[in-house]
């Protein structure tokens, strides 16, 4: 059975669909990358009574209010060819309610691969600490996403490689730099300290901006940023090893049922009688039982990523600790309708129901065709096939998902087939570094905070995997490049809005981050001779 896992993007959303052209020979291209926390196969959308996919988003607190502004951005920051002087309108969101004036800080969110409002509405930590620091909040939309389209429209921007060629990380970070300088000039606030924030891909951009433009941003908070998830830096099997560990830690039986379910699904899909039984058991809205493996795939992977300690509506409405809830659904479903003691498929159905129908609003499981409400797919598929070639596609024997051996040649061939251009799997390391990263940062960087939760599969590509042991024994540098590791943490859980039911470890993480920001700002004002 071939199944497609589509490129994922960070942070944030309801279930989306992914283009069929993303399927690879191994059935796992693009790998679940940042841009698809959001990108899924078309089978993965639940047809729920609640309505559209945007309706699944979490409630936005009343404090989240902003003004929408536009900046005339240069198309190409690095060349002087005539085409480079083209411009486009880049959207950014501003809240100056808490701002303390021209010397007060500016908190800059480095926009991810999607509509910037999605990130503004979900990055609660920034909203909650801004009043304490008298900070202005600025959320900048990434070029080629949302409403920030070069060449005037999405149709024109995504026409071919000649127009898409300006969609790169270096151009995106230069966008942030030029916009910030223009904003500060207009505010007559040349010395206002700027602190960059970001989660997942946005966290990568925030850290890279601090490395490349230290004269513009004085620090960066990079949450769940898999900056080491590239060839030669990360184990391509580690992502799915982490998913497996999450489920195995809750229940050996749960892990075993999920692992055996793929053969059971294959066998059922191979016969008319089996397909009819699947349709009866899973209640597919459209009868497309061949999409059930995709539903399970997504539930397992994103359940692990979003294993938050409180209920959430980030990707889809989920209970607290969804991995535990899915395992309980499996373990507490001992019999099938026929009375069998070990009905694997009935157990799997109950696990899927936790992920897709936690609220009970869905009458059936089904697909929404190419639903992309946040405008992620076209841009991220280009990035994932050109320079953001993340090494997260391989699955070893014994994992909770079916094995899929790593094959770099096939991965790169798929990228070439998608774009018509050869991928650049080593460019990110060349531009931003990666090898011997602890010593590189010790010599050349400062004021970067990396957070990773070890329940999050993306932590396997985080800087903390190297920095944590190093920095514990390097006291003078520990104050500047900081790795916070939380064994129970999930994907950028620290950036979420706080909740009265948050566990103590999460409250402590946010307190630590707040103290670190305060220390950085205090040092900045001292260095600049400014009264804070």
Tab-separated table of N, CA, C and O in Angstrom, residues 141-238:
chain	number	residue	atom	x	y	z
A	141	UNK	N	4.017	39.267	7.233
A	141	UNK	CA	3.641	38.148	6.369
A	141	UNK	C	4.781	37.782	5.422
A	141	UNK	O	5.431	38.645	4.834
A	142	UNK	N	5.034	36.513	5.287
A	142	UNK	CA	6.072	35.975	4.404
A	142	UNK	C	5.688	36.193	2.943
A	142	UNK	O	4.534	35.999	2.554
A	143	UNK	N	6.648	36.602	2.129
A	143	UNK	CA	6.371	36.766	0.703
A	143	UNK	C	5.835	35.467	0.095
A	143	UNK	O	6.228	34.370	0.474
A	144	UNK	N	4.918	35.599	-0.836
A	144	UNK	CA	4.254	34.504	-1.553
A	144	UNK	C	3.216	33.770	-0.702
A	144	UNK	O	2.740	32.707	-1.085
A	145	UNK	N	2.858	34.324	0.451
A	145	UNK	CA	1.815	33.716	1.278
A	145	UNK	C	0.776	34.774	1.642
A	145	UNK	O	1.072	35.973	1.654
A	146	UNK	N	-0.422	34.283	1.952
A	146	UNK	CA	-1.492	35.201	2.320
A	146	UNK	C	-1.764	36.200	1.229
A	146	UNK	O	-1.989	35.844	0.064
A	147	UNK	N	-1.733	37.499	1.590
A	147	UNK	CA	-2.003	38.565	0.626
A	147	UNK	C	-0.726	39.216	0.095
A	147	UNK	O	-0.810	40.178	-0.669
A	148	UNK	N	0.441	38.683	0.474
A	148	UNK	CA	1.719	39.313	0.091
A	148	UNK	C	2.280	38.663	-1.158
A	148	UNK	O	3.246	37.888	-1.106
A	149	UNK	N	1.668	38.970	-2.273
A	149	UNK	CA	1.976	38.297	-3.526
A	149	UNK	C	2.759	39.179	-4.501
A	149	UNK	O	2.250	40.202	-4.973
A	150	UNK	N	3.992	38.807	-4.811
A	150	UNK	CA	4.693	39.484	-5.900
A	150	UNK	C	3.932	39.317	-7.216
A	150	UNK	O	3.120	38.397	-7.372
A	151	UNK	N	4.179	40.217	-8.134
A	151	UNK	CA	3.578	40.194	-9.473
A	151	UNK	C	2.074	40.414	-9.450
A	151	UNK	O	1.383	40.155	-10.432
A	152	UNK	N	1.538	40.843	-8.303
A	152	UNK	CA	0.159	41.310	-8.269
A	152	UNK	C	-0.905	40.316	-7.895
A	152	UNK	O	-1.990	40.706	-7.476
A	153	UNK	N	-0.636	39.033	-8.050
A	153	UNK	CA	-1.656	38.038	-7.725
A	153	UNK	C	-0.995	36.688	-7.542
A	153	UNK	O	0.138	36.456	-7.992
A	154	UNK	N	-1.714	35.777	-6.884
A	154	UNK	CA	-1.182	34.428	-6.700
A	154	UNK	C	-1.001	33.732	-8.047
A	154	UNK	O	-0.018	33.016	-8.262
A	155	UNK	N	-1.928	33.945	-8.963
A	155	UNK	CA	-1.824	33.312	-10.271
A	155	UNK	C	-0.552	33.743	-10.981
A	155	UNK	O	0.175	32.912	-11.556
A	156	UNK	N	-0.242	35.018	-10.922
A	156	UNK	CA	0.968	35.514	-11.574
A	156	UNK	C	2.217	35.091	-10.803
A	156	UNK	O	3.232	34.721	-11.393
A	157	UNK	N	2.141	35.111	-9.472
A	157	UNK	CA	3.311	34.769	-8.664
A	157	UNK	C	3.725	33.317	-8.840
A	157	UNK	O	4.918	32.991	-8.839
A	158	UNK	N	2.757	32.431	-9.005
A	158	UNK	CA	3.049	31.004	-9.107
A	158	UNK	C	3.024	30.501	-10.546
A	158	UNK	O	2.913	29.301	-10.780
A	159	UNK	N	3.196	31.411	-11.485
A	159	UNK	CA	3.090	31.045	-12.911
A	159	UNK	C	4.116	29.991	-13.306
A	159	UNK	O	3.793	28.976	-13.907
A	160	UNK	N	5.373	30.212	-12.973
A	160	UNK	CA	6.425	29.276	-13.343
A	160	UNK	C	7.673	29.589	-12.521
A	160	UNK	O	7.658	30.452	-11.636
A	161	UNK	N	8.760	28.894	-12.826
A	161	UNK	CA	9.989	29.063	-12.046
A	161	UNK	C	10.556	30.471	-12.151
A	161	UNK	O	11.236	30.945	-11.231
A	162	UNK	N	10.273	31.155	-13.242
A	162	UNK	CA	10.828	32.503	-13.390
A	162	UNK	C	10.211	33.484	-12.403
A	162	UNK	O	10.868	34.440	-11.967
A	163	UNK	N	8.966	33.262	-12.019
A	163	UNK	CA	8.332	34.132	-11.020
A	163	UNK	C	8.510	33.585	-9.608
A	163	UNK	O	8.619	34.344	-8.647
A	164	UNK	N	8.553	32.264	-9.466
A	164	UNK	CA	8.721	31.654	-8.155
A	164	UNK	C	10.160	31.722	-7.646
A	164	UNK	O	10.414	31.483	-6.469
A	165	UNK	N	11.088	32.036	-8.523
A	165	UNK	CA	12.491	32.043	-8.138
A	165	UNK	C	12.847	33.038	-7.052
A	165	UNK	O	13.931	32.956	-6.456
A	166	UNK	N	11.960	33.982	-6.760
A	166	UNK	CA	12.209	34.969	-5.705
A	166	UNK	C	11.686	34.494	-4.340
A	166	UNK	O	11.732	35.252	-3.378
A	167	UNK	N	11.183	33.269	-4.287
A	167	UNK	CA	10.701	32.704	-3.030
A	167	UNK	C	11.827	31.901	-2.380
A	167	UNK	O	12.011	30.714	-2.641
A	168	UNK	N	12.616	32.552	-1.549
A	168	UNK	CA	13.722	31.919	-0.840
A	168	UNK	C	13.780	32.446	0.593
A	168	UNK	O	13.227	33.512	0.901
A	169	UNK	N	14.473	31.726	1.443
A	169	UNK	CA	14.613	32.161	2.830
A	169	UNK	C	15.442	33.445	2.930
A	169	UNK	O	15.138	34.315	3.758
A	170	UNK	N	16.470	33.573	2.115
A	170	UNK	CA	17.301	34.779	2.200
A	170	UNK	C	16.517	36.021	1.805
A	170	UNK	O	16.667	37.084	2.423
A	171	UNK	N	15.674	35.906	0.777
A	171	UNK	CA	14.831	37.049	0.399
A	171	UNK	C	13.844	37.360	1.514
A	171	UNK	O	13.599	38.535	1.837
A	172	UNK	N	13.277	36.317	2.138
A	172	UNK	CA	12.278	36.532	3.193
A	172	UNK	C	12.887	37.233	4.400
A	172	UNK	O	12.265	38.124	4.996
A	173	UNK	N	14.096	36.851	4.778
A	173	UNK	CA	14.741	37.483	5.928
A	173	UNK	C	15.145	38.916	5.601
A	173	UNK	O	15.034	39.823	6.432
A	174	UNK	N	15.582	39.145	4.359
A	174	UNK	CA	15.894	40.521	3.946
A	174	UNK	C	14.642	41.385	3.936
A	174	UNK	O	14.699	42.585	4.242
A	175	UNK	N	13.492	40.791	3.596
A	175	UNK	CA	12.224	41.520	3.703
A	175	UNK	C	12.017	42.031	5.122
A	175	UNK	O	11.640	43.193	5.350
A	176	UNK	N	12.229	41.146	6.094
A	176	UNK	CA	12.047	41.526	7.491
A	176	UNK	C	12.976	42.676	7.866
A	176	UNK	O	12.571	43.633	8.532
A	177	UNK	N	14.227	42.579	7.428
A	177	UNK	CA	15.213	43.599	7.785
A	177	UNK	C	14.835	44.962	7.224
A	177	UNK	O	14.876	45.978	7.938
A	178	UNK	N	14.481	45.008	5.956
A	178	UNK	CA	14.166	46.299	5.345
A	178	UNK	C	12.876	46.886	5.902
A	178	UNK	O	12.773	48.104	6.113
A	179	UNK	N	11.894	46.024	6.152
A	179	UNK	CA	10.627	46.518	6.711
A	179	UNK	C	10.852	47.098	8.107
A	179	UNK	O	10.321	48.168	8.438
A	180	UNK	N	11.635	46.417	8.937
A	180	UNK	CA	11.888	46.899	10.292
A	180	UNK	C	12.593	48.249	10.274
A	180	UNK	O	12.232	49.174	11.025
A	181	UNK	N	13.601	48.405	9.437
A	181	UNK	CA	14.325	49.675	9.378
A	181	UNK	C	13.405	50.811	8.932
A	181	UNK	O	13.472	51.925	9.458
A	182	UNK	N	12.534	50.525	7.960
A	182	UNK	CA	11.594	51.537	7.500
A	182	UNK	C	10.605	51.899	8.615
A	182	UNK	O	10.308	53.081	8.845
A	183	UNK	N	10.107	50.890	9.324
A	183	UNK	CA	9.155	51.127	10.405
A	183	UNK	C	9.779	51.991	11.492
A	183	UNK	O	9.171	52.965	11.967
A	184	UNK	N	10.996	51.669	11.892
A	184	UNK	CA	11.659	52.444	12.946
A	184	UNK	C	11.923	53.880	12.509
A	184	UNK	O	11.808	54.818	13.307
A	185	UNK	N	12.262	54.052	11.226
A	185	UNK	CA	12.478	55.408	10.720
A	185	UNK	C	11.183	56.208	10.783
A	185	UNK	O	11.172	57.381	11.193
A	186	UNK	N	10.081	55.597	10.384
A	186	UNK	CA	8.788	56.286	10.410
A	186	UNK	C	8.327	56.595	11.834
A	186	UNK	O	7.582	57.548	12.064
A	187	UNK	N	8.748	55.778	12.785
A	187	UNK	CA	8.379	55.987	14.179
A	187	UNK	C	9.336	56.933	14.892
A	187	UNK	O	9.115	57.259	16.062
A	188	UNK	N	10.387	57.360	14.188
A	188	UNK	CA	11.458	58.156	14.812
A	188	UNK	C	11.989	57.439	16.050
A	188	UNK	O	12.172	58.023	17.123
A	189	UNK	N	12.202	56.124	15.877
A	189	UNK	CA	12.654	55.275	16.982
A	189	UNK	C	13.877	54.473	16.556
A	189	UNK	O	13.863	53.236	16.548
A	190	UNK	N	14.972	55.143	16.199
A	190	UNK	CA	16.133	54.435	15.642
A	190	UNK	C	16.807	53.486	16.621
A	190	UNK	O	17.468	52.541	16.202
A	191	UNK	N	16.679	53.721	17.920
A	191	UNK	CA	17.361	52.857	18.880
A	191	UNK	C	16.415	51.887	19.583
A	191	UNK	O	16.832	51.159	20.495
A	192	UNK	N	15.160	51.848	19.184
A	192	UNK	CA	14.224	50.903	19.790
A	192	UNK	C	14.730	49.477	19.553
A	192	UNK	O	14.959	49.081	18.402
A	193	UNK	N	14.918	48.676	20.604
A	193	UNK	CA	15.404	47.304	20.412
A	193	UNK	C	14.337	46.428	19.768
A	193	UNK	O	13.147	46.530	20.093
A	194	UNK	N	14.767	45.577	18.837
A	194	UNK	CA	13.852	44.683	18.119
A	194	UNK	C	14.198	43.249	18.491
A	194	UNK	O	15.353	42.818	18.377
A	195	UNK	N	13.195	42.509	18.935
A	195	UNK	CA	13.367	41.109	19.289
A	195	UNK	C	12.512	40.267	18.358
A	195	UNK	O	11.305	40.494	18.242
A	196	UNK	N	13.134	39.306	17.676
A	196	UNK	CA	12.419	38.456	16.725
A	196	UNK	C	11.875	37.217	17.423
A	196	UNK	O	12.543	36.620	18.275
A	197	UNK	N	10.658	36.827	17.046
A	197	UNK	CA	10.015	35.618	17.550
A	197	UNK	C	9.610	34.755	16.358
A	197	UNK	O	9.355	35.264	15.265
A	198	UNK	N	9.496	33.467	16.607
A	198	UNK	CA	8.974	32.587	15.575
A	198	UNK	C	8.859	31.168	16.079
A	198	UNK	O	9.598	30.745	16.981
A	199	UNK	N	7.921	30.416	15.509
A	199	UNK	CA	7.755	29.004	15.835
A	199	UNK	C	7.844	28.166	14.590
A	199	UNK	O	7.364	28.548	13.528
A	200	UNK	N	8.504	27.009	14.692
A	200	UNK	CA	8.685	26.090	13.579
A	200	UNK	C	9.484	26.780	12.477
A	200	UNK	O	10.580	27.257	12.717
A	201	UNK	N	8.932	26.893	11.259
A	201	UNK	CA	9.661	27.598	10.195
A	201	UNK	C	9.898	29.056	10.584
A	201	UNK	O	10.970	29.617	10.341
A	202	UNK	N	8.915	29.669	11.213
A	202	UNK	CA	9.098	31.038	11.687
A	202	UNK	C	10.216	31.129	12.708
A	202	UNK	O	10.941	32.125	12.772
A	203	UNK	N	10.392	30.087	13.529
A	203	UNK	CA	11.492	30.049	14.471
A	203	UNK	C	12.836	29.957	13.773
A	203	UNK	O	13.828	30.558	14.205
A	204	UNK	N	12.880	29.206	12.693
A	204	UNK	CA	14.099	29.139	11.885
A	204	UNK	C	14.447	30.528	11.352
A	204	UNK	O	15.598	30.981	11.441
A	205	UNK	N	13.441	31.215	10.823
A	205	UNK	CA	13.675	32.550	10.267
A	205	UNK	C	14.138	33.529	11.351
A	205	UNK	O	15.026	34.352	11.112
A	206	UNK	N	13.538	33.440	12.544
A	206	UNK	CA	13.918	34.346	13.627
A	206	UNK	C	15.378	34.142	14.017
A	206	UNK	O	16.140	35.109	14.180
A	207	UNK	N	15.791	32.883	14.177
A	207	UNK	CA	17.180	32.601	14.543
A	207	UNK	C	18.132	33.032	13.438
A	207	UNK	O	19.182	33.634	13.700
A	208	UNK	N	17.781	32.730	12.197
A	208	UNK	CA	18.639	33.099	11.069
A	208	UNK	C	18.736	34.609	10.930
A	208	UNK	O	19.779	35.146	10.558
A	209	UNK	N	17.655	35.316	11.220
A	209	UNK	CA	17.716	36.772	11.132
A	209	UNK	C	18.684	37.342	12.169
A	209	UNK	O	19.435	38.284	11.881
A	210	UNK	N	18.667	36.774	13.370
A	210	UNK	CA	19.618	37.241	14.387
A	210	UNK	C	21.064	36.977	13.947
A	210	UNK	O	21.956	37.785	14.191
A	211	UNK	N	21.291	35.845	13.284
A	211	UNK	CA	22.628	35.527	12.805
A	211	UNK	C	23.059	36.455	11.677
A	211	UNK	O	24.214	36.893	11.616
A	212	UNK	N	22.146	36.765	10.766
A	212	UNK	CA	22.493	37.528	9.565
A	212	UNK	C	22.365	39.036	9.757
A	212	UNK	O	23.063	39.812	9.104
A	213	UNK	N	21.467	39.467	10.609
A	213	UNK	CA	21.229	40.904	10.802
A	213	UNK	C	21.271	41.273	12.288
A	213	UNK	O	20.295	41.804	12.831
A	214	UNK	N	22.396	41.018	12.970
A	214	UNK	CA	22.464	41.309	14.405
A	214	UNK	C	22.385	42.795	14.724
A	214	UNK	O	22.090	43.166	15.863
A	215	UNK	N	22.620	43.632	13.728
A	215	UNK	CA	22.505	45.080	13.939
A	215	UNK	C	21.065	45.558	13.846
A	215	UNK	O	20.779	46.717	14.153
A	216	UNK	N	20.165	44.669	13.437
A	216	UNK	CA	18.753	45.041	13.290
A	216	UNK	C	17.892	44.397	14.366
A	216	UNK	O	17.003	45.042	14.924
A	217	UNK	N	18.140	43.145	14.672
A	217	UNK	CA	17.423	42.484	15.767
A	217	UNK	C	18.424	42.144	16.861
A	217	UNK	O	19.480	41.583	16.591
A	218	UNK	N	18.080	42.481	18.101
A	218	UNK	CA	19.020	42.292	19.207
A	218	UNK	C	18.887	40.921	19.865
A	218	UNK	O	19.654	40.575	20.775
A	219	UNK	N	17.923	40.118	19.420
A	219	UNK	CA	17.770	38.780	19.967
A	219	UNK	C	16.682	38.034	19.226
A	219	UNK	O	15.950	38.605	18.406
A	220	UNK	N	16.572	36.732	19.495
A	220	UNK	CA	15.571	35.912	18.816
A	220	UNK	C	15.085	34.816	19.751
A	220	UNK	O	15.879	34.188	20.465
A	221	UNK	N	13.780	34.598	19.750
A	221	UNK	CA	13.151	33.482	20.448
A	221	UNK	C	12.667	32.516	19.379
A	221	UNK	O	11.717	32.810	18.647
A	222	UNK	N	13.348	31.379	19.274
A	222	UNK	CA	13.071	30.406	18.213
A	222	UNK	C	12.508	29.142	18.839
A	222	UNK	O	13.237	28.349	19.440
A	223	UNK	N	11.218	28.941	18.692
A	223	UNK	CA	10.545	27.797	19.305
A	223	UNK	C	10.357	26.678	18.288
A	223	UNK	O	9.876	26.908	17.176
A	224	UNK	N	10.747	25.470	18.689
A	224	UNK	CA	10.550	24.271	17.853
A	224	UNK	C	11.054	24.483	16.433
A	224	UNK	O	10.395	24.128	15.467
A	225	UNK	N	12.221	25.071	16.316
A	225	UNK	CA	12.802	25.388	15.005
A	225	UNK	C	13.779	24.289	14.597
A	225	UNK	O	14.879	24.218	15.137
A	226	UNK	N	13.422	23.444	13.638
A	226	UNK	CA	14.293	22.318	13.263
A	226	UNK	C	15.418	22.735	12.316
A	226	UNK	O	15.504	22.301	11.166
A	227	UNK	N	16.308	23.554	12.810
A	227	UNK	CA	17.339	24.131	11.965
A	227	UNK	C	18.380	23.093	11.551
A	227	UNK	O	19.132	23.324	10.612
A	228	UNK	N	18.403	21.958	12.211
A	228	UNK	CA	19.370	20.912	11.860
A	228	UNK	C	18.736	19.758	11.088
A	228	UNK	O	19.364	18.712	10.931
A	229	UNK	N	17.539	19.947	10.573
A	229	UNK	CA	16.848	18.863	9.866
A	229	UNK	C	17.233	18.798	8.384
A	229	UNK	O	16.376	18.653	7.512
A	230	UNK	N	18.521	18.888	8.123
A	230	UNK	CA	18.996	18.873	6.740
A	230	UNK	C	20.017	17.763	6.552
A	230	UNK	O	20.540	17.206	7.519
A	231	UNK	N	20.299	17.472	5.309
A	231	UNK	CA	21.155	16.336	4.983
A	231	UNK	C	22.544	16.495	5.605
A	231	UNK	O	23.169	17.545	5.498
A	232	UNK	N	22.988	15.443	6.254
A	232	UNK	CA	24.286	15.469	6.901
A	232	UNK	C	24.251	15.974	8.323
A	232	UNK	O	25.249	15.872	9.042
A	233	UNK	N	23.108	16.523	8.746
A	233	UNK	CA	22.981	17.061	10.100
A	233	UNK	C	22.031	16.239	10.958
A	233	UNK	O	22.216	16.133	12.165
A	234	UNK	N	21.003	15.687	10.354
A	234	UNK	CA	19.968	14.987	11.110
A	234	UNK	C	19.816	13.557	10.613
A	234	UNK	O	20.019	13.270	9.421
A	235	UNK	N	19.444	12.672	11.509
A	235	UNK	CA	19.109	11.294	11.163
A	235	UNK	C	17.743	11.313	10.480
A	235	UNK	O	16.750	11.722	11.084
A	236	UNK	N	17.649	10.889	9.221
A	236	UNK	CA	16.358	10.963	8.515
A	236	UNK	C	15.281	10.070	9.118
A	236	UNK	O	14.098	10.227	8.804
A	237	UNK	N	15.669	9.142	9.984
A	237	UNK	CA	14.687	8.273	10.637
A	237	UNK	C	14.212	8.840	11.978
A	237	UNK	O	13.264	8.334	12.578
A	238	UNK	N	14.868	9.872	12.467
A	238	UNK	CA	14.627	10.330	13.835
A	238	UNK	C	13.220	10.879	14.040
A	238	UNK	O	12.639	10.718	15.121
